[in-house]
Amino acid sequence: MTDPVEGPLPELARLRRRVAELEAEAAALRSSEAELRAMFSAMTDAVLIVDPDGRYLRLPETAPGARYKPAPDFLGKTMHDVLPRDLADAFVADIRRALAERRIVNSVYSRTIAGEELWFSANASPLGANSVLAVVREITDQVRHEQALRDNLRQQELLREHEAALLQLSTPLIPIRDDVLVMPLIGRLDASRLELAQGTLLRGVAAARAKVAILDLTGIGELDDAAALGLLSVARAVRLLGARVVVTGVRPEVAAALVSRAAELTGITVRASLKDAVREATSDERHSQ
């Protein structure tokens, strides 16, 4: 007996199935291509496909709006033909690194175009064994914003340094004699100034082993309750180091703030003027007691 010869109908069925499979694959490819075209048409970035030598192989069309894109006549040329040498060298090195390491390589660079410095971010991604997909996005606004932010932070830092210098100048410590120090206070006394005044005065008294510390309030126009409390705290801290505290130049407005804390003025000498306080502090008779 012999095997029956397969007729044409099964073969035709197989061909039809194969045709259906090919049509489905073609439809999927068309759909994928349509998606890619839609994606590219929505992008304002420059997209290019290049080989390891930086030769432009394809320039997929993307949406208009970018201030710079490779010109169509770049096709077939290398980056060294159309870009500054140092920039072309850097691009080709990134392309070859992306291919060698099979990863995305990013770079940020600037170019002067039509007299304006523009900044770009470029991602080089391996596309095949010998080609790379590069997406170039302009980031000029972002770079300028970041630079403005850095400038602003630097300005704030300079202002803080300036403020600190002014605070230091506004709380000078003047030695009248080895054992007599004067600190004239000027302007508004807030918490930061009081803290600085106390630190400066305590360090000065300790270093000089001063016997008398004179706080001159002539330059203080007004004193609120918190500042009055802080000022008395400074005086008490100085007394703990063994120095006598003399307060001078108290205006009526300041006196009104201090009078409510009269009990805390115990042990603090008050004199009408700095001249009186210095004369008293430097008199031999006073220091001999």
Short mmCIF file of C-alpha atoms in Angstrom, two decimals, residues 85-216:
data_model
loop_
_atom_site.label_atom_id
_atom_site.label_comp_id
_atom_site.label_asym_id
_atom_site.label_seq_id
_atom_site.Cartn_x
_atom_site.Cartn_y
_atom_site.Cartn_z
CA ARG A 85 36.21 70.28 16.01
CA ASP A 86 36.19 70.12 19.81
CA LEU A 87 32.42 69.62 19.89
CA ALA A 88 32.55 66.99 17.14
CA ASP A 89 35.33 65.15 18.98
CA ALA A 90 33.22 65.07 22.16
CA PHE A 91 30.10 63.85 20.29
CA VAL A 92 31.94 61.05 18.50
CA ALA A 93 33.53 59.94 21.78
CA ASP A 94 30.04 59.77 23.38
CA ILE A 95 28.66 57.83 20.40
CA ARG A 96 31.44 55.25 20.57
CA ARG A 97 31.11 54.94 24.34
CA ALA A 98 27.35 54.35 24.01
CA LEU A 99 28.01 51.59 21.48
CA ALA A 100 30.87 50.02 23.46
CA GLU A 101 29.04 50.06 26.81
CA ARG A 102 25.53 49.50 25.37
CA ARG A 103 24.01 52.28 27.44
CA ILE A 104 22.69 55.82 27.12
CA VAL A 105 25.38 58.51 27.33
CA ASN A 106 24.32 62.06 28.20
CA SER A 107 26.19 65.28 27.58
CA VAL A 108 25.45 68.97 28.10
CA TYR A 109 27.05 71.56 25.86
CA SER A 110 26.60 75.08 24.54
CA ARG A 111 26.82 76.62 21.07
CA THR A 112 26.73 80.20 19.91
CA ILE A 113 24.12 80.42 17.17
CA ALA A 114 23.17 83.73 15.53
CA GLY A 115 25.14 85.54 18.22
CA GLU A 116 23.28 83.86 21.11
CA GLU A 117 24.65 81.19 23.43
CA LEU A 118 22.27 78.22 23.47
CA TRP A 119 22.54 75.21 25.76
CA PHE A 120 21.66 71.63 24.80
CA SER A 121 21.33 68.21 26.43
CA ALA A 122 22.11 65.23 24.18
CA ASN A 123 21.31 61.57 24.86
CA ALA A 124 23.11 58.99 22.71
CA SER A 125 21.41 55.56 22.81
CA PRO A 126 22.62 52.40 21.02
CA LEU A 127 20.24 51.60 18.17
CA GLY A 128 22.07 48.72 16.55
CA ALA A 129 25.57 47.31 16.29
CA ASN A 130 26.81 50.33 14.30
CA SER A 131 24.30 53.10 14.81
CA VAL A 132 23.16 55.38 17.59
CA LEU A 133 19.93 57.29 18.13
CA ALA A 134 20.72 60.77 19.43
CA VAL A 135 18.05 63.05 20.89
CA VAL A 136 19.12 66.66 21.34
CA ARG A 137 17.02 69.00 23.49
CA GLU A 138 17.56 72.70 23.97
CA ILE A 139 17.79 73.57 27.69
CA THR A 140 18.81 77.23 27.47
CA ASP A 141 15.91 78.48 29.62
CA GLN A 142 16.59 75.82 32.25
CA VAL A 143 20.31 76.64 32.37
CA ARG A 144 19.59 80.37 32.64
CA HIS A 145 17.05 79.74 35.39
CA GLU A 146 19.55 77.61 37.33
CA GLN A 147 22.24 80.27 36.86
CA ALA A 148 19.82 82.96 38.07
CA LEU A 149 19.04 80.78 41.09
CA ARG A 150 22.75 80.33 41.83
CA ASP A 151 23.28 84.08 41.46
CA ASN A 152 20.37 84.74 43.80
CA LEU A 153 21.74 82.31 46.39
CA ARG A 154 25.15 83.95 46.11
CA GLN A 155 23.54 87.37 46.57
CA GLN A 156 21.76 86.10 49.66
CA GLU A 157 25.04 84.73 50.99
CA LEU A 158 26.75 88.08 50.35
CA LEU A 159 23.89 89.88 52.07
CA ARG A 160 24.20 87.58 55.08
CA GLU A 161 27.95 88.19 55.19
CA HIS A 162 27.34 91.94 54.88
CA GLU A 163 24.72 91.81 57.62
CA ALA A 164 27.09 89.86 59.86
CA ALA A 165 29.81 92.43 59.22
CA LEU A 166 27.42 95.27 60.02
CA LEU A 167 26.35 93.50 63.21
CA GLN A 168 29.98 93.12 64.17
CA LEU A 169 30.58 96.80 63.50
CA SER A 170 27.44 97.73 65.42
CA THR A 171 28.71 95.92 68.53
CA PRO A 172 32.35 97.03 68.81
CA LEU A 173 34.35 96.42 71.94
CA ILE A 174 36.66 99.32 72.78
CA PRO A 175 39.43 98.92 75.38
CA ILE A 176 39.79 102.11 77.45
CA ARG A 177 42.42 100.51 79.63
CA ASP A 178 43.63 96.95 80.03
CA ASP A 179 40.94 96.31 82.61
CA VAL A 180 38.18 98.63 81.28
CA LEU A 181 36.10 97.87 78.17
CA VAL A 182 33.36 99.92 76.48
CA MET A 183 30.67 98.55 74.18
CA PRO A 184 28.56 101.25 72.50
CA LEU A 185 25.23 99.88 71.23
CA ILE A 186 23.48 101.57 68.31
CA GLY A 187 20.11 101.01 66.67
CA ARG A 188 17.49 98.38 67.38
CA LEU A 189 18.37 95.55 69.74
CA ASP A 190 16.88 92.32 68.48
CA ALA A 191 17.66 88.78 69.60
CA SER A 192 20.52 88.25 67.13
CA ARG A 193 22.24 91.51 68.07
CA LEU A 194 21.89 90.83 71.76
CA GLU A 195 23.35 87.36 71.29
CA LEU A 196 26.27 88.80 69.35
CA ALA A 197 26.79 91.57 71.92
CA GLN A 198 26.83 89.09 74.79
CA GLY A 199 29.27 86.74 73.05
CA THR A 200 31.60 89.58 72.07
CA LEU A 201 31.51 91.16 75.50
CA LEU A 202 32.03 87.91 77.41
CA ARG A 203 34.98 86.90 75.23
CA GLY A 204 36.50 90.37 75.60
CA VAL A 205 36.06 90.49 79.37
CA ALA A 206 37.52 87.01 79.79
CA ALA A 207 40.49 87.68 77.49
CA ALA A 208 41.35 91.03 79.10
CA ARG A 209 40.38 89.99 82.62
CA ALA A 210 38.52 93.26 82.68
CA LYS A 211 37.24 94.70 85.94
CA VAL A 212 34.71 97.08 84.37
CA ALA A 213 32.47 96.68 81.32
CA ILE A 214 30.62 99.82 80.19
CA LEU A 215 27.45 99.42 78.08
CA ASP A 216 26.71 102.73 76.36
#
